[in-house]
Amino acid sequence: MNSITLPIPFWKMSGAGNDFIIIDHRKPLIPQERMAEFARLVCRRKFSVGADGLFLIEPSTRADFKWRFFNADGSEAEMCGNGARCVARFAYMHGIAAARMRFETLAGIVEATVADTTATIKMTSPHSFRFDRQIEVGGQLFMVHSVDTGVPHAVIFVDDIDEVDMVGLGRQLRHHPVFAPMGTNVNFVGRTGDGFRIRTYERGVEDETMACGTGVVAGALIAAVKGYADSPVAMVTSGGIALTVQFSGKKGTDVDQVLLKGPAHLIYRGELTSESLIA
Ligand SMILES: N[C@H](CCC[C@H](N)C(=O)O)C(=O)O
């Protein structure tokens, strides 16, 4: 099989605790047919760098650049809200794009604005809203809403978010036949005195992550349609960091200009070696 050119410089970044490996791949280093395997190997915690996902930054004829995004399990996904903020700051700091930029994803063109260690993302248009589907898992009935905010999301409002069995319920809902064949990310949203908390079981990480940007957008838009919130909506994620969603247009499913704002932190720079890939 074609070889991988090593060592490979990378940045390790964190968007509210959702962490990523980002590589400037404008000169090809990893053969296309080995990208998924490469992503799975470098995203392993303890055995390699460890991350929720991998971004490869590539040239684009339609925007400032294009990304290839892989979840930790090697599955390629269309969009990632926290990753978009990290990639935007990476591109800006590498001189690949100006502070205001446009980049190509499998979900469409995403616009971003970087400001120091934060970034604001203009999300792709949300679609496929579904409301009030009663789904039984684990002997419990849940009222499930869903929307695609670049990737598919289920949203469930709960009374006590700390009581949710994230792995047990999250896994069953993520694989539920209702969401076949692509599956879904699963978000539990709790309403607190002064706002919202959200916990996400992420497709492709197959676990709860510290934050999920597209999940926060899903939770905020559905809360608005249900009349629980107005723009701007702040949601505190599992890692304790709040992400903010702004949207314009009539309250409801035909919003436009959906903006996600939050941190994009550079944790460290490194070099991937052959030992990063030892299976
Ligand atoms: N794991 C998700 C993609 C990343 C979503 C999340 N990390 C975000 O910040 O939006 C999926 O395969 O649907």
Coordinates of C-alpha atoms and ligand atoms in Angstrom, one line a residue:
M1 CA 0.0 0.0 0.0
N2 CA 1.3 3.5 -0.7
S3 CA 3.4 4.8 2.1
I4 CA 2.8 7.7 4.5
T5 CA 5.5 10.5 4.4
L6 CA 6.8 10.9 8.0
P7 CA 7.4 12.8 10.2
I8 CA 4.3 14.9 9.9
P9 CA 4.0 18.2 11.8
F10 CA 0.7 18.7 13.5
W11 CA -1.2 21.1 15.8
K12 CA -3.2 19.7 18.7
M13 CA -6.2 22.1 19.3
S14 CA -9.2 22.2 21.6
G15 CA -12.6 23.7 20.9
A16 CA -14.2 23.8 24.4
G17 CA -12.7 20.4 25.2
N18 CA -13.5 18.7 21.8
D19 CA -10.0 18.1 20.8
F20 CA -8.5 17.6 17.3
I21 CA -5.3 16.9 15.4
I22 CA -4.8 19.4 12.5
I23 CA -2.4 18.8 9.6
D24 CA -1.4 21.1 6.7
H25 CA -2.0 18.6 4.0
R26 CA -1.7 21.0 1.0
K27 CA 1.3 18.8 0.0
P28 CA 0.0 15.3 0.1
L29 CA 1.6 13.2 2.8
I30 CA -1.1 10.6 3.5
P31 CA -2.5 8.5 0.6
Q32 CA -6.2 8.9 0.2
E33 CA -6.8 5.2 0.8
R34 CA -5.0 5.3 4.1
M35 CA -6.6 8.4 5.6
A36 CA -9.3 6.7 7.6
E37 CA -6.7 4.2 9.1
F38 CA -4.3 7.1 9.8
A39 CA -7.1 9.0 11.6
R40 CA -8.0 6.0 13.8
L41 CA -4.4 5.3 14.7
V42 CA -3.4 8.9 15.7
C43 CA -6.7 9.6 17.5
R44 CA -6.1 6.7 20.0
R45 CA -5.6 8.1 23.5
K46 CA -2.6 6.7 25.4
F47 CA -1.2 4.9 22.3
S48 CA -0.8 7.9 20.1
V49 CA -1.6 11.7 20.3
G50 CA -5.2 11.0 21.0
A51 CA -8.1 13.2 19.8
D52 CA -11.8 13.3 19.0
G53 CA -11.0 13.8 15.3
L54 CA -8.4 14.6 12.6
F55 CA -8.5 17.5 10.1
L56 CA -6.4 17.5 6.9
I57 CA -6.2 21.0 5.3
E58 CA -6.1 20.7 1.5
P59 CA -6.2 23.2 -1.5
S60 CA -9.5 24.3 -2.9
T61 CA -10.6 25.9 -6.1
R62 CA -13.9 27.1 -4.5
A63 CA -12.7 28.6 -1.2
D64 CA -9.6 29.5 0.7
F65 CA -9.0 25.8 1.4
K66 CA -10.8 22.5 1.9
W67 CA -10.8 20.1 4.8
R68 CA -11.1 16.4 5.1
F69 CA -12.5 15.6 8.6
F70 CA -12.3 12.2 10.2
N71 CA -13.8 11.1 13.6
A72 CA -11.7 9.2 16.0
D73 CA -13.1 5.9 14.7
G74 CA -11.9 6.8 11.2
S75 CA -15.3 7.6 9.8
E76 CA -15.4 10.7 7.6
A77 CA -18.0 13.3 8.6
E78 CA -19.4 16.3 6.8
M79 CA -19.1 19.0 9.5
C80 CA -17.8 19.8 12.9
G81 CA -18.6 23.1 14.7
N82 CA -15.8 23.0 17.3
G83 CA -13.4 21.7 14.7
A84 CA -14.3 24.5 12.3
R85 CA -13.3 27.1 14.9
C86 CA -9.9 25.3 15.5
V87 CA -9.3 24.9 11.7
A88 CA -10.1 28.5 11.1
R89 CA -7.5 29.7 13.7
F90 CA -5.0 27.1 12.3
A91 CA -5.5 28.4 8.8
Y92 CA -5.2 32.1 9.9
M93 CA -2.0 31.4 11.9
H94 CA -0.4 29.5 9.0
G95 CA -1.2 32.3 6.6
I96 CA -3.5 29.9 4.6
A97 CA -6.4 32.4 4.9
A98 CA -7.2 35.8 6.3
A99 CA -9.1 36.3 9.6
R100 CA -12.3 36.2 7.7
M101 CA -12.3 33.1 5.5
R102 CA -14.4 30.5 3.6
F103 CA -13.6 26.8 3.5
E104 CA -15.0 23.8 1.8
T105 CA -16.5 20.9 3.8
L106 CA -18.6 17.9 2.8
A107 CA -21.6 19.8 4.3
G108 CA -20.9 22.8 2.0
I109 CA -19.0 26.1 2.3
V110 CA -18.4 27.4 5.8
E111 CA -17.5 31.0 6.7
A112 CA -15.4 31.7 9.7
T113 CA -14.0 34.8 11.5
V114 CA -11.1 34.4 13.9
A115 CA -10.6 36.9 16.7
D116 CA -7.5 36.0 18.9
T117 CA -8.3 32.7 20.6
T118 CA -12.0 32.6 19.6
A119 CA -13.8 32.1 16.3
T120 CA -17.3 32.5 14.9
I121 CA -18.6 30.1 12.4
K122 CA -21.4 30.7 10.0
M123 CA -23.0 27.3 9.9
T124 CA -24.4 25.6 6.9
S125 CA -28.2 25.8 6.7
P126 CA -29.9 23.4 9.1
H127 CA -32.4 21.0 7.6
S128 CA -34.5 17.9 8.2
F129 CA -36.1 19.2 11.4
R130 CA -38.3 16.5 13.1
F131 CA -40.2 17.1 16.3
D132 CA -41.9 15.0 19.1
R133 CA -41.1 11.4 18.1
Q134 CA -41.6 9.1 21.1
I135 CA -38.7 6.6 21.1
E136 CA -38.4 3.8 23.7
V137 CA -34.9 2.8 24.8
G138 CA -33.8 1.2 28.0
G139 CA -37.4 0.7 29.1
Q140 CA -37.9 4.5 29.0
L141 CA -39.9 6.6 26.6
F142 CA -38.1 9.7 25.3
M143 CA -39.6 12.6 23.3
V144 CA -37.0 13.1 20.6
H145 CA -36.5 16.0 18.2
S146 CA -33.9 16.0 15.5
V147 CA -32.2 18.3 12.9
D148 CA -29.2 18.1 10.6
T149 CA -26.8 21.0 11.4
G150 CA -24.1 19.7 9.1
V151 CA -24.3 16.3 10.7
P152 CA -27.4 14.6 12.2
H153 CA -28.4 15.3 15.7
A154 CA -31.1 14.0 18.1
V155 CA -32.1 16.4 20.9
I156 CA -33.9 15.4 24.1
F157 CA -34.9 17.8 26.9
V158 CA -34.4 16.3 30.3
D159 CA -35.2 17.4 33.9
D160 CA -31.9 16.3 35.5
I161 CA -29.0 16.2 33.0
D162 CA -26.6 14.9 35.6
E163 CA -28.8 11.7 35.9
V164 CA -28.6 10.8 32.3
D165 CA -26.8 7.4 31.5
M166 CA -24.9 9.0 28.6
V167 CA -23.1 5.9 27.4
G168 CA -26.0 3.5 27.9
L169 CA -28.8 5.7 26.5
G170 CA -26.5 7.6 24.1
R171 CA -25.3 4.5 22.5
Q172 CA -28.8 3.0 22.0
L173 CA -30.2 6.2 20.6
R174 CA -27.2 6.8 18.4
H175 CA -27.8 3.4 16.7
H176 CA -31.6 3.4 16.9
P177 CA -33.3 2.2 13.7
V178 CA -35.2 5.5 13.5
F179 CA -31.9 7.1 12.6
A180 CA -30.6 4.4 10.3
P181 CA -28.6 4.2 8.1
M182 CA -26.3 7.1 9.0
G183 CA -27.0 7.1 12.7
T184 CA -27.0 10.3 14.8
N185 CA -25.3 12.3 17.5
V186 CA -27.4 12.4 20.7
N187 CA -27.8 15.5 22.8
F188 CA -29.5 15.8 26.2
V189 CA -30.4 19.3 27.1
G190 CA -31.2 20.5 30.6
R191 CA -32.7 23.9 31.4
T192 CA -31.0 25.6 34.3
G193 CA -32.1 28.7 36.2
D194 CA -30.3 31.0 33.9
G195 CA -29.9 29.0 30.7
F196 CA -29.0 25.6 29.3
R197 CA -26.6 22.7 29.8
I198 CA -26.0 20.2 27.1
R199 CA -24.3 16.7 27.0
T200 CA -23.5 15.0 23.7
Y201 CA -22.9 11.4 22.8
E202 CA -21.0 11.8 19.6
R203 CA -21.2 9.6 16.5
G204 CA -17.8 8.5 15.4
V205 CA -16.2 9.1 18.8
E206 CA -18.8 6.6 20.3
D207 CA -18.7 8.3 23.6
E208 CA -19.6 11.6 25.4
T209 CA -17.4 14.4 24.3
M210 CA -16.6 17.5 26.3
A211 CA -18.5 19.6 23.7
C212 CA -20.1 19.3 20.3
G213 CA -20.6 22.4 18.3
T214 CA -23.1 21.2 15.8
G215 CA -24.9 19.6 18.8
V216 CA -25.1 23.0 20.6
V217 CA -26.5 24.5 17.4
A218 CA -29.1 21.7 17.2
G219 CA -30.1 22.1 20.8
A220 CA -30.4 25.9 20.5
L221 CA -32.5 25.9 17.3
I222 CA -34.9 23.3 18.6
A223 CA -35.2 25.1 22.0
A224 CA -36.1 28.2 20.0
V225 CA -38.7 26.4 17.9
K226 CA -40.2 24.9 21.1
G227 CA -40.3 28.4 22.6
Y228 CA -37.8 27.8 25.3
A229 CA -35.2 30.3 24.0
D230 CA -34.5 33.2 21.8
S231 CA -31.3 34.2 20.0
P232 CA -28.6 34.4 21.3
V233 CA -28.6 31.1 23.1
A234 CA -25.7 30.1 25.3
M235 CA -25.3 26.4 26.2
V236 CA -22.8 25.1 28.8
T237 CA -21.2 21.9 27.5
S238 CA -19.9 18.9 29.4
G239 CA -16.5 20.5 29.8
G240 CA -18.0 23.5 31.5
I241 CA -17.4 25.9 28.6
A242 CA -20.4 27.9 27.1
L243 CA -20.9 28.0 23.4
T244 CA -23.1 30.7 21.9
V245 CA -25.5 30.4 19.0
Q246 CA -27.0 33.4 17.2
F247 CA -29.6 33.1 14.4
S248 CA -31.8 35.5 12.5
G249 CA -35.0 35.1 10.6
K250 CA -38.4 34.1 12.0
K251 CA -38.2 31.8 15.0
G252 CA -38.7 28.4 13.7
T253 CA -37.2 26.0 11.2
D254 CA -36.5 28.6 8.5
V255 CA -33.7 30.4 10.4
D256 CA -30.7 31.7 8.5
Q257 CA -27.3 33.2 9.4
V258 CA -26.8 30.6 12.2
L259 CA -23.6 31.6 14.0
L260 CA -21.6 29.5 16.5
K261 CA -19.0 31.3 18.7
G262 CA -16.5 29.8 21.1
P263 CA -12.9 29.1 21.9
A264 CA -10.2 27.6 19.6
H265 CA -7.1 26.8 21.7
L266 CA -3.7 25.7 20.5
I267 CA -2.7 23.1 23.0
Y268 CA 0.7 22.1 21.5
R269 CA 2.6 21.6 18.2
G270 CA 4.2 18.3 17.5
E271 CA 5.5 15.8 14.9
L272 CA 3.9 12.5 14.2
T273 CA 6.5 9.7 13.8
S274 CA 6.2 6.0 12.7
E275 CA 5.8 5.2 16.4
S276 CA 2.6 7.4 16.5
L277 CA 1.1 4.8 14.1
I278 CA 2.1 1.5 15.9
A279 CA -1.1 -0.5 15.9
Ligands
LIG1 N1 -18.9 13.3 15.4 C1 -19.8 14.1 14.5 C2 -19.0 15.2 13.8 C3 -18.3 16.1 14.7 C4 -19.3 16.9 15.5 C5 -18.7 17.7 16.7 N2 -17.4 17.4 17.1 C6 -18.9 19.2 16.5 O1 -18.2 19.9 17.1 O2 -19.8 19.6 15.7 C7 -20.4 13.2 13.5 O3 -19.8 12.3 13.0 O4 -21.6 13.4 13.2

